[in-house]
Amino acid sequence: MRTASSHHLRFLRAWLDSPLRVGAIAPSGKRLASLMTRDIGPACGPVLELGPGTGAFTQALLERGVQERDLTLVERGEDFIGHLHSRFPASRILRMDATQAPVEGLFAHQAFGAVISGVPLLSLGARRTTALLSWVFPCLKDGGAFYQFTYGFGCPVPACVLARLDLVAERIGFTVRNLPPATVYRIARRSSGTCC
Ligand SMILES: C[S@@+](CC[C@H](N)C(=O)[O-])C[C@H]1O[C@@H](n2cnc3c(N)ncnc32)[C@H](O)[C@@H]1O
């Protein structure tokens, strides 16, 4: 059985290898995972997770009642892929750069009820953040939302990017019980309700 300390060790190794991509020295804690998944449950249907790492949010989604087979995990780092396959064997795991548009048809068969993202947007910059959001939002159901955490001050999606894509961001929580403390944003289409 895998322990929290083995997740930490794997994460730290990945960070030493690629600090900018991994963006943190430890996986997110339970409190942040709980905030990130607060609005998500089985009624959402399929959920897309970007940058799952060792699966801190993935596990929280399962604990919220989301079916493992309803999860699509998009991870760029090869260092996490095998681990994700053995920890979440029924989910769909794609090794992919979330800032690149997916090949045509990859997500054609399902619309997601929610997207949760651990990708460090602050290190991506506006152009790559725009590229990521530009393919993700068309994959979301009407009323679906994108959840993102940040260690920074303010929303990690620049205001000009939100305006260009007609999105709005709402700060939904903050926790000091994480290393480092983190804030969670919910980003949605300007004119949408909620779907789950
Ligand atoms: C800060 S870690 C968060 C990991 C996990 N969600 C957590 O909270 O513990 C960032 C994760 O995003 C992944 N990542 C970074 N850039 C990415 C990209 N362009 N596409 C997909 N995954 C990416 C990293 O490999 C890493 O797993």
Tab-separated table of C-alpha atoms and ligand atoms in Angstrom:
chain	number	residue	atom	x	y	z
A	1	MET	CA	0.000	0.000	0.000
A	2	ARG	CA	1.248	3.449	-0.935
A	3	THR	CA	1.716	5.907	1.917
A	4	ALA	CA	1.529	9.688	2.005
A	5	SER	CA	5.300	9.788	2.497
A	6	SER	CA	5.925	7.832	-0.713
A	7	HIS	CA	3.758	10.370	-2.570
A	8	HIS	CA	5.821	13.182	-1.034
A	9	LEU	CA	9.083	11.502	-2.037
A	10	ARG	CA	7.923	10.946	-5.622
A	11	PHE	CA	6.739	14.536	-5.816
A	12	LEU	CA	9.985	15.938	-4.419
A	13	ARG	CA	12.018	13.897	-6.930
A	14	ALA	CA	9.861	15.208	-9.790
A	15	TRP	CA	10.303	18.766	-8.508
A	16	LEU	CA	14.090	18.364	-8.310
A	17	ASP	CA	14.010	17.149	-11.902
A	18	SER	CA	11.674	19.804	-13.253
A	19	PRO	CA	10.912	22.584	-10.733
A	20	LEU	CA	9.046	24.900	-13.113
A	21	ARG	CA	6.735	22.191	-14.417
A	22	VAL	CA	5.977	20.679	-11.003
A	23	GLY	CA	5.700	24.062	-9.304
A	24	ALA	CA	5.575	22.788	-5.688
A	25	ILE	CA	7.789	20.699	-3.445
A	26	ALA	CA	4.938	18.649	-1.989
A	27	PRO	CA	1.547	17.368	-3.136
A	28	SER	CA	-1.477	19.418	-2.103
A	29	GLY	CA	-2.846	18.679	1.348
A	30	LYS	CA	-6.300	17.382	2.268
A	31	ARG	CA	-7.703	20.822	3.091
A	32	LEU	CA	-6.798	22.240	-0.336
A	33	ALA	CA	-8.078	19.073	-2.052
A	34	SER	CA	-11.344	19.495	-0.188
A	35	LEU	CA	-11.678	23.162	-1.284
A	36	MET	CA	-10.835	22.338	-4.904
A	37	THR	CA	-13.502	19.631	-5.090
A	38	ARG	CA	-16.096	21.318	-2.866
A	39	ASP	CA	-18.680	21.857	-5.633
A	40	ILE	CA	-18.113	18.566	-7.457
A	41	GLY	CA	-20.015	15.325	-7.005
A	42	PRO	CA	-21.430	12.388	-8.947
A	43	ALA	CA	-24.093	14.629	-10.544
A	44	CYS	CA	-21.329	16.427	-12.482
A	45	GLY	CA	-20.714	13.359	-14.638
A	46	PRO	CA	-17.303	13.226	-16.329
A	47	VAL	CA	-14.586	15.352	-14.730
A	48	LEU	CA	-11.321	16.445	-16.335
A	49	GLU	CA	-8.263	16.922	-14.157
A	50	LEU	CA	-5.190	18.755	-15.450
A	51	GLY	CA	-1.852	18.195	-13.722
A	52	PRO	CA	-2.904	15.496	-11.215
A	53	GLY	CA	0.668	14.783	-10.055
A	54	THR	CA	0.430	11.994	-7.472
A	55	GLY	CA	-3.374	12.285	-7.342
A	56	ALA	CA	-4.219	14.409	-4.277
A	57	PHE	CA	-7.276	15.956	-5.986
A	58	THR	CA	-8.115	12.744	-7.846
A	59	GLN	CA	-8.493	10.937	-4.528
A	60	ALA	CA	-10.652	13.772	-3.161
A	61	LEU	CA	-12.923	13.531	-6.241
A	62	LEU	CA	-13.416	9.806	-5.601
A	63	GLU	CA	-14.243	10.558	-1.964
A	64	ARG	CA	-16.895	13.023	-3.232
A	65	GLY	CA	-18.542	10.149	-5.095
A	66	VAL	CA	-17.235	10.816	-8.614
A	67	GLN	CA	-16.830	7.473	-10.410
A	68	GLU	CA	-13.243	6.570	-11.278
A	69	ARG	CA	-14.330	5.715	-14.825
A	70	ASP	CA	-15.686	9.284	-15.146
A	71	LEU	CA	-12.224	10.767	-14.597
A	72	THR	CA	-9.879	11.905	-17.352
A	73	LEU	CA	-6.419	12.802	-16.067
A	74	VAL	CA	-4.117	14.904	-18.248
A	75	GLU	CA	-0.542	14.894	-16.988
A	76	ARG	CA	2.559	16.152	-18.774
A	77	GLY	CA	5.180	14.567	-16.531
A	78	GLU	CA	6.206	11.029	-17.336
A	79	ASP	CA	7.362	10.740	-13.708
A	80	PHE	CA	3.703	10.606	-12.557
A	81	ILE	CA	2.077	8.547	-15.296
A	82	GLY	CA	2.890	5.011	-14.073
A	83	HIS	CA	1.928	5.978	-10.542
A	84	LEU	CA	-1.448	7.341	-11.723
A	85	HIS	CA	-2.123	4.163	-13.716
A	86	SER	CA	-1.546	1.977	-10.692
A	87	ARG	CA	-3.441	4.238	-8.282
A	88	PHE	CA	-6.464	4.985	-10.526
A	89	PRO	CA	-6.624	2.067	-12.991
A	90	ALA	CA	-10.199	2.731	-14.140
A	91	SER	CA	-9.626	6.374	-15.063
A	92	ARG	CA	-8.554	7.612	-18.483
A	93	ILE	CA	-4.960	8.834	-18.235
A	94	LEU	CA	-3.418	10.910	-21.001
A	95	ARG	CA	0.180	11.993	-21.135
A	96	MET	CA	-0.264	15.371	-22.686
A	97	ASP	CA	0.758	19.010	-22.439
A	98	ALA	CA	-2.400	20.837	-21.372
A	99	THR	CA	-1.240	24.021	-23.096
A	100	GLN	CA	-1.428	22.312	-26.505
A	101	ALA	CA	-4.776	21.773	-28.201
A	102	PRO	CA	-5.627	18.045	-28.096
A	103	VAL	CA	-5.740	16.063	-31.317
A	104	GLU	CA	-9.115	16.389	-32.988
A	105	GLY	CA	-11.753	14.072	-31.568
A	106	LEU	CA	-9.870	13.180	-28.373
A	107	PHE	CA	-12.654	14.534	-26.166
A	108	ALA	CA	-15.431	14.461	-28.747
A	109	HIS	CA	-17.421	11.712	-27.052
A	110	GLN	CA	-17.899	13.423	-23.694
A	111	ALA	CA	-18.587	16.834	-22.218
A	112	PHE	CA	-17.139	17.442	-18.774
A	113	GLY	CA	-19.170	18.744	-15.841
A	114	ALA	CA	-16.085	20.269	-14.217
A	115	VAL	CA	-12.356	20.724	-14.714
A	116	ILE	CA	-9.905	20.884	-11.853
A	117	SER	CA	-6.411	22.076	-12.501
A	118	GLY	CA	-3.159	21.835	-10.607
A	119	VAL	CA	-1.136	23.126	-13.570
A	120	PRO	CA	1.017	26.029	-12.331
A	121	LEU	CA	-0.563	28.764	-14.456
A	122	LEU	CA	1.604	31.530	-12.999
A	123	SER	CA	4.687	29.986	-14.574
A	124	LEU	CA	2.918	29.532	-17.936
A	125	GLY	CA	2.246	33.176	-18.735
A	126	ALA	CA	-0.749	34.696	-20.518
A	127	ARG	CA	-0.211	33.150	-23.963
A	128	ARG	CA	-0.012	29.518	-22.775
A	129	THR	CA	-2.800	30.054	-20.222
A	130	THR	CA	-5.005	31.339	-23.052
A	131	ALA	CA	-4.114	28.282	-25.139
A	132	LEU	CA	-5.092	25.954	-22.278
A	133	LEU	CA	-8.407	27.662	-21.493
A	134	SER	CA	-9.279	27.951	-25.193
A	135	TRP	CA	-9.575	24.203	-25.700
A	136	VAL	CA	-10.811	23.351	-22.191
A	137	PHE	CA	-13.937	25.533	-22.119
A	138	PRO	CA	-15.475	24.084	-25.301
A	139	CYS	CA	-15.159	20.647	-23.614
A	140	LEU	CA	-17.228	21.824	-20.620
A	141	LYS	CA	-20.984	21.370	-20.352
A	142	ASP	CA	-23.120	24.491	-20.131
A	143	GLY	CA	-22.764	25.684	-16.564
A	144	GLY	CA	-19.574	23.688	-15.981
A	145	ALA	CA	-16.673	25.383	-14.211
A	146	PHE	CA	-12.879	25.298	-14.079
A	147	TYR	CA	-11.280	25.147	-10.614
A	148	GLN	CA	-7.714	26.348	-10.153
A	149	PHE	CA	-5.547	26.934	-7.121
A	150	THR	CA	-2.703	29.370	-6.779
A	151	TYR	CA	0.023	30.181	-4.280
A	152	GLY	CA	0.072	33.750	-5.555
A	153	PHE	CA	-1.917	36.866	-4.714
A	154	GLY	CA	-4.865	37.308	-7.035
A	155	CYS	CA	-6.336	35.203	-9.770
A	156	PRO	CA	-3.681	33.253	-11.729
A	157	VAL	CA	-5.557	33.936	-14.979
A	158	PRO	CA	-4.794	37.528	-16.009
A	159	ALA	CA	-7.815	39.854	-16.309
A	160	CYS	CA	-7.105	40.459	-20.018
A	161	VAL	CA	-7.280	36.692	-20.683
A	162	LEU	CA	-10.562	36.380	-18.770
A	163	ALA	CA	-12.015	39.291	-20.748
A	164	ARG	CA	-10.823	37.954	-24.112
A	165	LEU	CA	-12.388	34.539	-23.455
A	166	ASP	CA	-15.530	36.025	-21.840
A	167	LEU	CA	-14.876	34.291	-18.517
A	168	VAL	CA	-15.346	35.362	-14.914
A	169	ALA	CA	-13.309	34.292	-11.904
A	170	GLU	CA	-14.557	33.981	-8.346
A	171	ARG	CA	-12.325	33.378	-5.317
A	172	ILE	CA	-13.986	30.506	-3.480
A	173	GLY	CA	-11.577	29.753	-0.671
A	174	PHE	CA	-8.187	30.031	0.972
A	175	THR	CA	-6.310	27.687	3.269
A	176	VAL	CA	-3.223	28.134	5.404
A	177	ARG	CA	-3.267	24.381	6.024
A	178	ASN	CA	-1.244	23.671	2.902
A	179	LEU	CA	2.436	23.956	2.001
A	180	PRO	CA	2.453	26.736	0.877
A	181	PRO	CA	-0.940	28.319	1.729
A	182	ALA	CA	-3.196	28.435	-1.323
A	183	THR	CA	-6.268	30.159	-2.769
A	184	VAL	CA	-8.881	28.491	-4.986
A	185	TYR	CA	-10.653	30.177	-7.902
A	186	ARG	CA	-13.729	29.071	-9.813
A	187	ILE	CA	-13.677	30.244	-13.421
A	188	ALA	CA	-16.806	30.066	-15.555
A	189	ARG	CA	-18.345	31.471	-18.719
A	190	ARG	CA	-19.717	34.944	-18.079
A	191	SER	CA	-23.269	33.941	-18.924
A	192	SER	CA	-23.738	30.567	-17.286
A	193	GLY	CA	-25.502	29.020	-14.320
A	194	THR	CA	-24.205	25.871	-12.646
A	195	CYS	CA	-24.551	22.357	-13.946
A	196	CYS	CA	-23.666	20.376	-10.812
B	1	LIG	C1	1.713	21.962	-8.449
B	1	LIG	S1	1.700	20.307	-9.147
B	1	LIG	C2	0.060	19.815	-8.625
B	1	LIG	C3	-0.091	18.320	-8.524
B	1	LIG	C4	-1.399	17.854	-7.842
B	1	LIG	N1	-2.566	18.349	-8.540
B	1	LIG	C5	-1.448	18.334	-6.410
B	1	LIG	O1	-2.151	19.315	-6.154
B	1	LIG	O2	-0.767	17.726	-5.566
B	1	LIG	C6	1.545	20.627	-10.887
B	1	LIG	C7	1.240	19.417	-11.746
B	1	LIG	O3	0.946	19.859	-13.085
B	1	LIG	C8	1.689	19.095	-14.019
B	1	LIG	N2	1.874	19.942	-15.198
B	1	LIG	C9	2.650	21.061	-15.302
B	1	LIG	N3	2.540	21.608	-16.518
B	1	LIG	C10	1.653	20.835	-17.201
B	1	LIG	C11	1.116	20.887	-18.513
B	1	LIG	N4	1.484	21.854	-19.361
B	1	LIG	N5	0.240	19.941	-18.896
B	1	LIG	C12	-0.149	18.954	-18.030
B	1	LIG	N6	0.341	18.841	-16.769
B	1	LIG	C13	1.226	19.769	-16.358
B	1	LIG	C14	2.965	18.761	-13.271
B	1	LIG	O4	3.672	17.673	-13.853
B	1	LIG	C15	2.401	18.454	-11.898
B	1	LIG	O5	1.898	17.151	-11.830
